[in-house]
Short mmCIF file of C-alpha atoms in Angstrom, two decimals:
data_model
loop_
_atom_site.label_atom_id
_atom_site.label_comp_id
_atom_site.label_asym_id
_atom_site.label_seq_id
_atom_site.Cartn_x
_atom_site.Cartn_y
_atom_site.Cartn_z
CA UNK A 1 92.34 80.86 175.63
CA UNK A 2 95.76 81.76 177.46
CA UNK A 3 95.76 81.14 181.40
CA UNK A 4 97.53 84.33 181.63
CA UNK A 5 94.31 86.14 181.02
CA UNK A 6 92.24 84.96 184.26
CA UNK A 7 95.06 86.76 186.61
CA UNK A 8 93.76 89.83 185.42
CA UNK A 9 90.24 89.16 186.96
CA UNK A 10 91.30 87.51 189.80
CA UNK A 11 93.94 89.82 190.61
CA UNK A 12 91.73 92.91 190.63
CA UNK A 13 89.16 90.71 192.75
CA UNK A 14 92.05 90.07 195.04
CA UNK A 15 93.57 94.24 195.17
CA UNK A 16 90.42 95.89 194.31
CA UNK A 17 90.13 96.28 198.17
CA UNK A 18 93.52 98.05 198.68
CA UNK A 19 92.19 100.32 196.48
CA UNK A 20 90.08 102.26 199.19
CA UNK A 21 92.87 101.54 202.16
CA UNK A 22 95.09 104.42 199.87
CA UNK A 23 92.53 106.49 199.73
CA UNK A 24 91.77 106.79 203.34
CA UNK A 25 95.80 106.78 204.19
CA UNK A 26 96.16 109.17 201.30
CA UNK A 27 93.13 111.73 203.19
CA UNK A 28 94.86 110.85 206.62
CA UNK A 29 98.45 112.30 205.20
CA UNK A 30 96.80 115.44 204.46
CA UNK A 31 95.04 116.00 207.60
CA UNK A 32 98.36 114.57 209.79
CA UNK A 33 96.63 111.55 211.26
CA UNK A 34 97.82 107.98 211.40
CA UNK A 35 95.14 106.69 209.12
CA UNK A 36 93.35 103.13 208.83
CA UNK A 37 95.51 100.33 208.53
CA UNK A 38 95.88 100.04 204.36
CA UNK A 39 94.44 96.37 204.75
CA UNK A 40 91.40 97.98 206.65
CA UNK A 41 89.21 96.76 203.97
CA UNK A 42 89.77 93.81 203.84
CA UNK A 43 89.07 93.52 207.62
CA UNK A 44 85.99 94.91 207.28
CA UNK A 45 84.87 92.46 204.48
CA UNK A 46 85.60 89.32 206.62
CA UNK A 47 84.14 91.12 209.70
CA UNK A 48 80.76 91.83 207.89
CA UNK A 49 80.66 88.03 206.41
CA UNK A 50 80.89 86.44 209.36
CA UNK A 51 77.75 88.87 211.27
CA UNK A 52 74.46 87.73 210.13
CA UNK A 53 71.67 90.19 208.04
CA UNK A 54 69.00 92.04 209.26
CA UNK A 55 66.13 92.43 207.10
CA UNK A 56 63.07 94.83 206.91
CA UNK A 57 59.29 93.08 206.88
CA UNK A 58 58.52 95.62 204.57
CA UNK A 59 61.11 94.81 202.25
CA UNK A 60 60.78 92.31 199.95
CA UNK A 61 63.36 89.49 197.46
CA UNK A 62 64.02 92.83 195.34
CA UNK A 63 66.11 93.92 198.22
CA UNK A 64 67.58 91.38 199.10
CA UNK A 65 68.55 90.17 195.66
CA UNK A 66 69.95 94.50 195.31
CA UNK A 67 73.52 93.66 196.71
CA UNK A 68 74.07 89.97 194.77
CA UNK A 69 73.03 91.39 191.83
CA UNK A 70 75.68 94.57 192.24
CA UNK A 71 78.80 92.54 192.96
CA UNK A 72 78.04 90.00 189.84
CA UNK A 73 77.43 92.42 187.33
CA UNK A 74 80.87 94.39 188.75
CA UNK A 75 82.88 91.16 189.00
CA UNK A 76 81.54 90.37 185.33
CA UNK A 77 82.26 93.36 183.78
CA UNK A 78 86.16 92.73 184.89
CA UNK A 79 86.17 90.25 182.03
CA UNK A 80 85.96 92.54 179.60
CA UNK A 81 87.72 95.06 180.93
CA UNK A 82 91.37 94.53 179.20
CA UNK A 83 94.57 95.86 181.56
CA UNK A 84 96.90 98.10 179.47
CA UNK A 85 97.09 96.67 176.13
CA UNK A 86 96.33 93.29 177.05
CA UNK A 87 93.02 91.83 175.91
CA UNK A 88 90.50 90.84 178.39
CA UNK A 89 89.36 87.48 178.98
CA UNK A 90 86.35 88.35 176.67
CA UNK A 91 86.26 90.45 174.07
CA UNK A 92 83.50 90.83 171.02
CA UNK A 93 82.80 93.93 168.64
CA UNK A 94 81.10 96.86 170.88
CA UNK A 95 81.70 95.30 174.52
CA UNK A 96 82.60 99.45 175.51
CA UNK A 97 78.35 99.38 175.52
CA UNK A 98 78.78 95.62 177.32
CA UNK A 99 80.34 96.91 180.25
CA UNK A 100 78.27 100.34 180.30
CA UNK A 101 75.00 98.33 180.65
CA UNK A 102 76.83 96.76 183.45
CA UNK A 103 77.29 99.37 185.27
CA UNK A 104 73.73 100.10 184.43
CA UNK A 105 72.42 96.76 185.81
CA UNK A 106 74.47 97.77 189.01
CA UNK A 107 73.07 101.09 189.33
CA UNK A 108 69.45 100.00 188.83
CA UNK A 109 69.49 97.38 191.56
CA UNK A 110 70.71 99.94 194.42
CA UNK A 111 68.53 102.04 193.31
CA UNK A 112 65.67 99.35 193.31
CA UNK A 113 66.71 97.93 196.11
CA UNK A 114 66.90 101.43 198.53
CA UNK A 115 63.77 102.15 197.27
CA UNK A 116 62.14 98.55 198.05
CA UNK A 117 62.51 99.53 201.68
CA UNK A 118 59.93 102.20 201.52
CA UNK A 119 62.26 104.61 203.37
CA UNK A 120 61.69 108.47 202.60
CA UNK A 121 65.65 109.17 202.93
CA UNK A 122 66.68 106.37 200.61
CA UNK A 123 64.45 107.03 197.82
CA UNK A 124 65.96 110.76 198.05
CA UNK A 125 69.20 108.85 197.71
CA UNK A 126 67.60 106.74 195.00
CA UNK A 127 66.29 109.53 193.06
CA UNK A 128 69.61 111.56 193.10
CA UNK A 129 71.92 108.83 191.92
CA UNK A 130 69.53 108.38 189.23
CA UNK A 131 69.58 111.72 188.02
CA UNK A 132 73.19 112.43 188.40
CA UNK A 133 74.05 109.01 186.29
CA UNK A 134 72.02 110.65 183.54
CA UNK A 135 74.52 113.23 183.22
CA UNK A 136 77.01 111.08 183.97
CA UNK A 137 76.47 107.94 181.64
CA UNK A 138 76.68 109.66 178.24
CA UNK A 139 80.00 111.19 179.20
CA UNK A 140 81.41 107.62 179.74
CA UNK A 141 79.97 106.88 176.83
CA UNK A 142 81.08 109.83 174.19
CA UNK A 143 85.04 110.01 175.77
CA UNK A 144 85.30 106.42 175.22
CA UNK A 145 83.72 106.47 171.87
CA UNK A 146 86.03 109.12 171.43
CA UNK A 147 88.99 107.11 172.32
CA UNK A 148 87.99 104.11 170.18
CA UNK A 149 87.78 106.16 166.73
CA UNK A 150 91.79 106.66 167.95
CA UNK A 151 92.57 103.28 169.05
CA UNK A 152 90.26 101.75 166.49
CA UNK A 153 92.58 103.78 163.75
CA UNK A 154 95.93 103.31 165.76
CA UNK A 155 95.72 99.67 166.31
CA UNK A 156 98.33 97.40 164.51
CA UNK A 157 96.07 95.38 162.11
CA UNK A 158 98.18 92.01 162.53
CA UNK A 159 96.52 92.12 165.67
CA UNK A 160 93.04 89.83 165.98
CA UNK A 161 90.56 92.10 167.96
CA UNK A 162 87.31 92.72 166.82
CA UNK A 163 86.09 96.33 165.84
CA UNK A 164 84.96 98.48 168.61
CA UNK A 165 85.39 96.24 171.75
CA UNK A 166 87.38 97.63 174.80
CA UNK A 167 90.66 95.47 173.72
CA UNK A 168 91.30 96.71 170.61
CA UNK A 169 91.02 99.86 171.64
CA UNK A 170 92.77 100.35 174.42
CA UNK A 171 95.38 98.05 172.25
CA UNK A 172 95.95 100.99 169.89
CA UNK A 173 96.01 103.32 172.65
CA UNK A 174 100.52 103.75 172.80
CA UNK A 175 102.43 106.32 173.13
CA UNK A 176 102.27 107.42 169.44
CA UNK A 177 98.91 107.42 169.51
CA UNK A 178 99.55 110.30 172.47
CA UNK A 179 101.80 112.21 170.07
CA UNK A 180 99.31 112.24 166.68
CA UNK A 181 96.10 113.42 168.79
CA UNK A 182 96.67 114.09 172.62
CA UNK A 183 94.39 116.58 172.76
CA UNK A 184 91.45 114.49 172.05
CA UNK A 185 92.84 111.83 175.01
CA UNK A 186 93.50 114.10 177.69
CA UNK A 187 89.58 115.59 177.30
CA UNK A 188 88.25 112.32 177.42
CA UNK A 189 90.75 111.47 180.02
CA UNK A 190 89.08 114.05 182.17
CA UNK A 191 85.54 113.49 181.38
CA UNK A 192 85.95 110.11 182.43
CA UNK A 193 88.13 111.16 185.60
CA UNK A 194 84.47 113.48 186.29
CA UNK A 195 82.21 109.91 185.95
CA UNK A 196 85.22 108.43 188.22
CA UNK A 197 84.53 110.49 190.74
CA UNK A 198 80.33 110.69 190.43
CA UNK A 199 80.01 106.99 190.06
CA UNK A 200 82.70 106.58 192.96
CA UNK A 201 80.59 108.71 195.41
CA UNK A 202 83.72 110.59 195.31
CA UNK A 203 84.13 114.60 196.72
CA UNK A 204 83.32 117.17 194.17
CA UNK A 205 79.73 115.29 194.01
CA UNK A 206 79.60 113.03 196.85
CA UNK A 207 81.17 112.43 200.65
CA UNK A 208 81.84 108.94 201.16
CA UNK A 209 81.77 109.32 204.73
CA UNK A 210 79.06 110.95 205.23
CA UNK A 211 76.75 108.27 206.84
CA UNK A 212 73.66 110.55 208.01
CA UNK A 213 73.88 113.73 205.94
CA UNK A 214 71.07 114.95 203.90
CA UNK A 215 73.55 115.86 200.93
CA UNK A 216 74.85 112.66 200.31
CA UNK A 217 73.92 109.96 197.55
CA UNK A 218 75.36 106.89 197.17
CA UNK A 219 76.10 106.30 201.12
CA UNK A 220 72.15 107.08 201.84
CA UNK A 221 70.42 104.09 199.59
CA UNK A 222 72.60 101.13 201.42
CA UNK A 223 71.85 102.25 205.44
CA UNK A 224 69.50 99.47 205.33
CA UNK A 225 71.79 96.89 204.64
CA UNK A 226 73.58 94.83 207.36
CA UNK A 227 76.12 92.10 207.10
CA UNK A 228 76.79 90.33 204.31
CA UNK A 229 74.64 92.26 202.38
CA UNK A 230 76.61 95.58 203.18
CA UNK A 231 79.80 93.41 202.45
CA UNK A 232 79.15 92.45 199.12
CA UNK A 233 77.98 96.67 198.60
CA UNK A 234 81.54 97.77 199.92
CA UNK A 235 83.63 94.71 198.12
CA UNK A 236 81.62 95.91 194.39
CA UNK A 237 82.20 99.30 194.85
CA UNK A 238 85.47 98.66 195.79
CA UNK A 239 85.16 96.50 191.76
CA UNK A 240 84.04 99.20 190.89
CA UNK A 241 86.67 101.79 191.33
CA UNK A 242 89.32 99.16 189.99
CA UNK A 243 86.96 99.07 186.70
CA UNK A 244 87.03 102.96 186.37
CA UNK A 245 90.55 102.95 187.87
CA UNK A 246 91.62 100.51 184.79
CA UNK A 247 89.93 102.36 181.96
CA UNK A 248 91.95 105.43 182.39
CA UNK A 249 95.47 104.10 183.86
CA UNK A 250 94.66 102.44 180.75
CA UNK A 251 95.03 106.29 178.74
CA UNK A 252 97.34 107.80 181.27
CA UNK A 253 99.90 105.30 181.26
CA UNK A 254 100.44 104.22 177.54
CA UNK A 255 102.71 101.75 177.86
CA UNK A 256 102.46 99.43 174.60
CA UNK A 257 105.63 97.43 174.64
CA UNK A 258 103.99 94.26 173.58
CA UNK A 259 105.05 92.52 176.62
CA UNK A 260 101.94 91.35 178.40
CA UNK A 261 103.76 91.81 181.90
CA UNK A 262 105.36 95.04 181.22
CA UNK A 263 102.10 96.66 180.23
CA UNK A 264 100.25 95.24 182.55
CA UNK A 265 102.76 96.45 185.19
CA UNK A 266 102.64 99.18 184.05
CA UNK A 267 98.66 100.19 184.26
CA UNK A 268 98.82 98.40 187.59
CA UNK A 269 100.79 100.83 188.63
CA UNK A 270 99.03 103.74 186.89
CA UNK A 271 95.76 102.01 188.92
CA UNK A 272 97.33 102.19 192.23
CA UNK A 273 98.77 106.47 191.48
CA UNK A 274 95.17 106.67 191.12
CA UNK A 275 93.79 106.57 194.54
CA UNK A 276 96.13 108.49 195.50
CA UNK A 277 95.69 111.10 193.02
CA UNK A 278 91.13 110.53 194.65
CA UNK A 279 92.74 111.22 198.01
CA UNK A 280 94.55 114.60 197.22
CA UNK A 281 91.01 115.82 195.98
CA UNK A 282 89.26 114.48 198.53
CA UNK A 283 91.25 116.37 200.52
CA UNK A 284 91.68 119.48 198.90
CA UNK A 285 88.18 119.96 197.77
CA UNK A 286 85.32 120.79 198.97
CA UNK A 287 81.74 118.64 198.25
CA UNK A 288 79.90 121.48 195.33
CA UNK A 289 76.70 121.98 195.98
CA UNK A 290 73.95 119.98 194.96
CA UNK A 291 72.88 122.17 192.09
CA UNK A 292 76.25 122.67 191.13
CA UNK A 293 76.99 118.72 190.11
CA UNK A 294 75.30 118.99 186.95
CA UNK A 295 76.81 121.74 185.93
CA UNK A 296 80.29 119.48 186.56
CA UNK A 297 78.86 116.34 184.77
CA UNK A 298 77.91 118.28 181.84
CA UNK A 299 80.73 119.87 181.35
CA UNK A 300 82.03 116.35 181.67
CA UNK A 301 79.69 115.65 178.72
CA UNK A 302 80.71 118.74 177.18
CA UNK A 303 83.86 117.40 177.39
CA UNK A 304 83.83 114.17 176.02
CA UNK A 305 81.88 115.63 172.96
CA UNK A 306 84.50 117.93 171.95
CA UNK A 307 86.91 115.08 172.15
CA UNK A 308 84.33 113.38 169.41
CA UNK A 309 83.42 116.49 167.33
CA UNK A 310 87.60 116.75 167.19
CA UNK A 311 87.89 113.54 166.48
CA UNK A 312 85.10 113.35 162.89
CA UNK A 313 87.09 116.93 162.26
CA UNK A 314 90.81 115.56 162.72
CA UNK B 1 104.42 121.71 166.15
CA UNK B 2 100.58 120.41 165.39
CA UNK B 3 100.10 118.73 168.68
CA UNK B 4 99.94 122.17 169.90
CA UNK B 5 98.22 124.02 167.92
CA UNK B 6 95.49 121.52 168.16
CA UNK B 7 95.91 122.18 171.84
CA UNK B 8 96.03 125.83 171.92
CA UNK B 9 92.30 126.09 170.07
CA UNK B 10 91.11 123.62 172.43
CA UNK B 11 92.05 125.42 174.81
CA UNK B 12 90.13 128.31 173.09
CA UNK B 13 87.73 126.43 172.87
CA UNK B 14 87.20 125.63 176.19
CA UNK B 15 87.78 129.05 177.83
CA UNK B 16 84.30 130.08 174.94
CA UNK B 17 82.41 127.16 176.67
CA UNK B 18 83.65 128.52 180.47
CA UNK B 19 82.72 132.18 179.59
CA UNK B 20 79.51 130.62 178.40
CA UNK B 21 78.71 128.53 181.43
CA UNK B 22 80.27 130.43 183.95
CA UNK B 23 77.84 132.68 186.06
CA UNK B 24 81.21 135.16 188.20
CA UNK B 25 81.54 137.71 186.30
CA UNK B 26 85.37 137.93 187.40
CA UNK B 27 85.68 134.55 186.50
CA UNK B 28 84.21 135.36 183.07
CA UNK B 29 86.11 138.71 182.80
CA UNK B 30 89.72 136.26 183.57
CA UNK B 31 88.87 134.09 181.35
CA UNK B 32 87.97 136.92 178.37
CA UNK B 33 92.03 137.52 179.46
CA UNK B 34 93.32 134.68 178.87
CA UNK B 35 91.72 134.10 175.61
CA UNK B 36 93.44 137.52 174.65
CA UNK B 37 96.40 136.12 175.80
CA UNK B 38 95.85 132.62 173.89
CA UNK B 39 95.15 134.83 170.15
CA UNK B 40 98.09 136.91 171.71
CA UNK B 41 100.36 133.58 171.52
CA UNK B 42 98.45 131.53 168.13
CA UNK B 43 100.09 133.93 165.52
CA UNK B 44 103.56 132.33 166.42
CA UNK B 45 102.45 128.49 166.43
CA UNK B 46 100.51 129.25 163.62
CA UNK B 47 102.82 131.25 161.02
CA UNK B 48 106.04 130.75 162.91
CA UNK B 49 107.97 131.85 159.81
CA UNK B 50 106.14 134.40 159.06
CA UNK B 51 107.44 136.05 162.77
CA UNK B 52 108.42 139.60 161.27
CA UNK B 53 109.42 142.10 163.97
CA UNK B 54 105.50 143.95 162.66
CA UNK B 55 103.99 140.58 163.66
CA UNK B 56 105.61 139.88 167.29
CA UNK B 57 104.91 143.80 167.77
CA UNK B 58 101.31 142.86 167.14
CA UNK B 59 100.88 140.10 169.01
CA UNK B 60 102.37 142.21 171.87
CA UNK B 61 99.90 144.98 171.49
CA UNK B 62 97.26 142.20 171.72
CA UNK B 63 98.39 140.59 174.71
CA UNK B 64 98.86 143.90 176.34
CA UNK B 65 95.34 145.27 175.37
CA UNK B 66 92.73 142.30 175.11
CA UNK B 67 95.28 140.52 178.60
CA UNK B 68 95.98 143.47 180.56
CA UNK B 69 94.12 146.54 179.85
CA UNK B 70 90.11 145.67 178.92
CA UNK B 71 90.39 143.16 182.18
CA UNK B 72 91.43 145.99 184.41
CA UNK B 73 89.05 148.15 183.12
CA UNK B 74 86.27 145.71 183.35
CA UNK B 75 87.18 144.58 186.63
CA UNK B 76 87.34 148.31 187.58
CA UNK B 77 83.60 148.86 186.30
CA UNK B 78 82.39 145.69 188.37
CA UNK B 79 83.48 147.22 191.31
CA UNK B 80 82.31 150.10 190.72
CA UNK B 81 78.68 148.84 190.10
CA UNK B 82 79.33 146.29 192.66
CA UNK B 83 77.91 143.57 191.08
CA UNK B 84 79.66 139.77 191.57
CA UNK B 85 77.56 137.49 189.49
CA UNK B 86 75.14 137.38 186.74
CA UNK B 87 71.68 136.26 188.08
CA UNK B 88 69.51 134.74 185.99
CA UNK B 89 70.25 134.61 182.30
CA UNK B 90 67.34 134.61 180.05
CA UNK B 91 69.21 131.03 179.02
CA UNK B 92 70.42 128.85 181.77
CA UNK B 93 74.46 127.68 182.00
CA UNK B 94 73.80 124.09 181.49
CA UNK B 95 71.69 125.07 178.55
CA UNK B 96 73.63 127.42 177.03
CA UNK B 97 77.01 125.48 177.16
CA UNK B 98 74.34 122.85 175.17
CA UNK B 99 73.31 125.27 173.03
CA UNK B 100 77.11 126.05 172.36
CA UNK B 101 78.47 122.59 171.57
CA UNK B 102 75.75 122.73 169.11
CA UNK B 103 77.06 126.00 167.74
CA UNK B 104 80.80 124.04 168.16
CA UNK B 105 79.28 121.59 165.11
CA UNK B 106 77.82 124.05 163.10
CA UNK B 107 80.57 126.52 163.39
CA UNK B 108 83.07 122.71 162.49
CA UNK B 109 81.02 121.56 159.51
CA UNK B 110 80.89 125.49 157.95
CA UNK B 111 84.27 125.71 158.28
CA UNK B 112 84.72 122.53 156.06
CA UNK B 113 82.76 124.09 153.63
CA UNK B 114 83.86 127.42 153.21
CA UNK B 115 86.11 127.32 150.27
CA UNK B 116 89.48 129.55 151.10
CA UNK B 117 91.86 130.93 148.92
CA UNK B 118 95.15 129.79 151.09
CA UNK B 119 95.66 126.40 152.54
CA UNK B 120 95.48 126.48 155.76
CA UNK B 121 98.57 125.43 158.79
CA UNK B 122 95.24 124.02 160.94
CA UNK B 123 91.94 122.97 159.53
CA UNK B 124 90.78 123.91 162.99
CA UNK B 125 91.91 128.27 163.46
CA UNK B 126 88.36 128.83 161.51
CA UNK B 127 86.13 127.00 163.10
CA UNK B 128 87.10 128.39 165.99
CA UNK B 129 86.73 131.31 164.61
CA UNK B 130 83.34 130.96 163.74
CA UNK B 131 83.19 129.67 167.02
CA UNK B 132 84.00 132.24 168.92
CA UNK B 133 81.88 134.82 167.03
CA UNK B 134 78.54 132.49 167.79
CA UNK B 135 79.61 132.46 170.91
CA UNK B 136 80.09 136.31 171.64
CA UNK B 137 76.51 136.70 169.90
CA UNK B 138 75.07 134.15 172.37
CA UNK B 139 76.50 135.94 175.22
CA UNK B 140 74.94 139.13 173.95
CA UNK B 141 71.44 138.15 173.40
CA UNK B 142 71.14 135.64 176.18
CA UNK B 143 72.55 137.32 179.66
CA UNK B 144 71.41 140.61 181.17
CA UNK B 145 73.93 142.15 182.88
CA UNK B 146 75.88 144.75 180.89
CA UNK B 147 78.76 143.73 181.78
CA UNK B 148 78.48 140.02 180.26
CA UNK B 149 77.16 142.13 177.16
CA UNK B 150 80.40 143.68 176.90
CA UNK B 151 82.22 140.75 177.12
CA UNK B 152 80.29 138.89 174.38
CA UNK B 153 81.13 141.59 172.30
CA UNK B 154 85.15 140.88 173.41
CA UNK B 155 84.84 137.69 172.49
CA UNK B 156 83.27 138.50 169.28
CA UNK B 157 86.00 140.91 168.42
CA UNK B 158 88.45 137.88 169.09
CA UNK B 159 86.51 135.48 166.91
CA UNK B 160 86.89 138.20 163.79
CA UNK B 161 91.07 138.78 165.25
CA UNK B 162 91.33 134.58 164.97
CA UNK B 163 89.03 134.67 161.32
CA UNK B 164 91.49 137.43 160.05
CA UNK B 165 94.80 135.45 162.08
CA UNK B 166 94.19 132.94 159.44
CA UNK B 167 93.67 134.64 156.50
CA UNK B 168 94.95 137.43 155.75
CA UNK B 169 98.35 137.60 156.44
CA UNK B 170 99.34 140.68 154.83
CA UNK B 171 96.91 142.42 156.67
CA UNK B 172 98.21 146.10 156.74
CA UNK B 173 99.11 147.28 160.52
CA UNK B 174 96.74 149.78 160.40
CA UNK B 175 94.22 148.11 159.69
CA UNK B 176 95.19 146.08 162.65
CA UNK B 177 95.54 148.57 165.02
CA UNK B 178 92.45 150.58 163.93
CA UNK B 179 90.58 147.51 164.97
CA UNK B 180 92.49 146.99 168.11
CA UNK B 181 91.52 150.78 168.90
CA UNK B 182 88.08 150.92 168.10
CA UNK B 183 87.41 148.25 170.86
CA UNK B 184 89.50 149.84 173.29
CA UNK B 185 87.14 152.75 172.87
CA UNK B 186 83.98 151.04 172.55
CA UNK B 187 85.32 149.49 175.85
CA UNK B 188 86.36 152.74 177.03
CA UNK B 189 82.74 154.07 176.39
CA UNK B 190 81.11 151.25 177.59
CA UNK B 191 82.74 151.04 180.84
CA UNK B 192 81.27 154.57 180.95
CA UNK B 193 77.80 153.73 180.19
CA UNK B 194 77.47 150.73 183.04
CA UNK B 195 78.76 153.45 185.38
CA UNK B 196 76.08 155.67 184.49
CA UNK B 197 73.62 152.74 183.97
CA UNK B 198 74.49 151.79 187.76
CA UNK B 199 74.32 155.61 189.12
CA UNK B 200 70.78 156.42 187.53
CA UNK B 201 69.43 152.60 188.15
CA UNK B 202 70.97 151.10 190.72
CA UNK B 203 71.83 147.80 188.83
CA UNK B 204 73.26 147.27 185.42
CA UNK B 205 70.31 144.87 183.75
CA UNK B 206 69.67 145.67 180.29
CA UNK B 207 66.31 144.03 179.90
CA UNK B 208 64.24 147.17 181.48
CA UNK B 209 65.92 149.56 179.40
CA UNK B 210 63.52 148.93 176.66
CA UNK B 211 61.33 150.55 179.28
CA UNK B 212 62.41 153.62 178.85
CA UNK B 213 61.55 154.41 174.98
CA UNK B 214 58.78 156.62 174.75
#
């Protein structure tokens, strides 16, 4: 194991709260405000970690375990996540399913912790989160599979990477793969982007700023967490944004020169451009009505299925 | 070049999906107009070596009719009948979207099995045309408003046009023009029929028309 592979998870742990800052600054720019400092998420995390947590008497160990399991799952997911064409720390056959299940574990524990509070309000948020994830998860899996088909066929057989692993897939998604089957990759990337917006509670689906509104989904589930627990939730959501950003930047920035540092730097640039895109969308779009969200998500699923059909046909 | 053909065909598939998944009638009309324009461009990409003056003329007429005249007629009859949305179709939007994905898979399967007399530039043209025909049929049977059914009819015709594009390279000009004229007359007559249905019953839901028979 080369030491250089450790750099990406460590970098992600250090830099991921910065992404939230970039989103906020972009939104502030569009609103004509000065905005929060770029490092605000770090200050928030430091402040929250110094506080002590308050627990309701109705909650059990599940409520306390929720944020910890969530953060642990998010950190573990970083280990299988390749950055650009460079291989991840861990790669094994089918680790894309492992990644999706880690995200699933994270969501499951957030939902269970929300239900554990016994609050009807949080139960509602949990119900919505689960409802949308039913639609978002297949779209994610299918778009990764479609990309996998292309990446695997384009990969240089000299590199010994396991079959259907994220590292193998992303190593093959080079510029020539775009020239060869750009439409499929574009379809998969758009499906992935819709899933990113959903999973990270971003605007067409959920509004991260509405702490006390009935329409919100993710924020309502974490209302009862306080102090270090809330810090862990904030941190794991930043890491989650990083994970999806890396998945998307890996397709959209097809620089595969073979030089680890150059590829990594290009993908890192993509990851940091993505929050600007999210900020632009949040400033220019209104949140969809709750009834329309499943339609958007099934649209993402349809895009992913279309990508798969085209791959199998072509 | 192949990438562009594929992109155009995928765009055409997406217009079909958008049509079947959208409730706003004006959006549906615009998407069908876009589909007509894209279909007009398609021959130039698929058979660039056979772009004679005749073929260019045919593409231009297609674009003018399907991209401008039909949408204009339909938007006019939409305004006169003051309908904005397709409410309560027989099959919901998400369900029809899923059904049409199934239809797409079916079209791909059928397109792969169909023995063709000549080799095609892109293997996707025949599945695209079959899929477009099926989506048109689906729109006709699953929607209530007369206007959506007209759109379904137009999409079906688009599918047949795409099929002809793939196979009948030497199709006589007269046949093509005749088909286009037929469609034009059909849309014209249907526009008038929608106007009359609307004046008589104050809405253009067609599912109640069957109650009229004696």
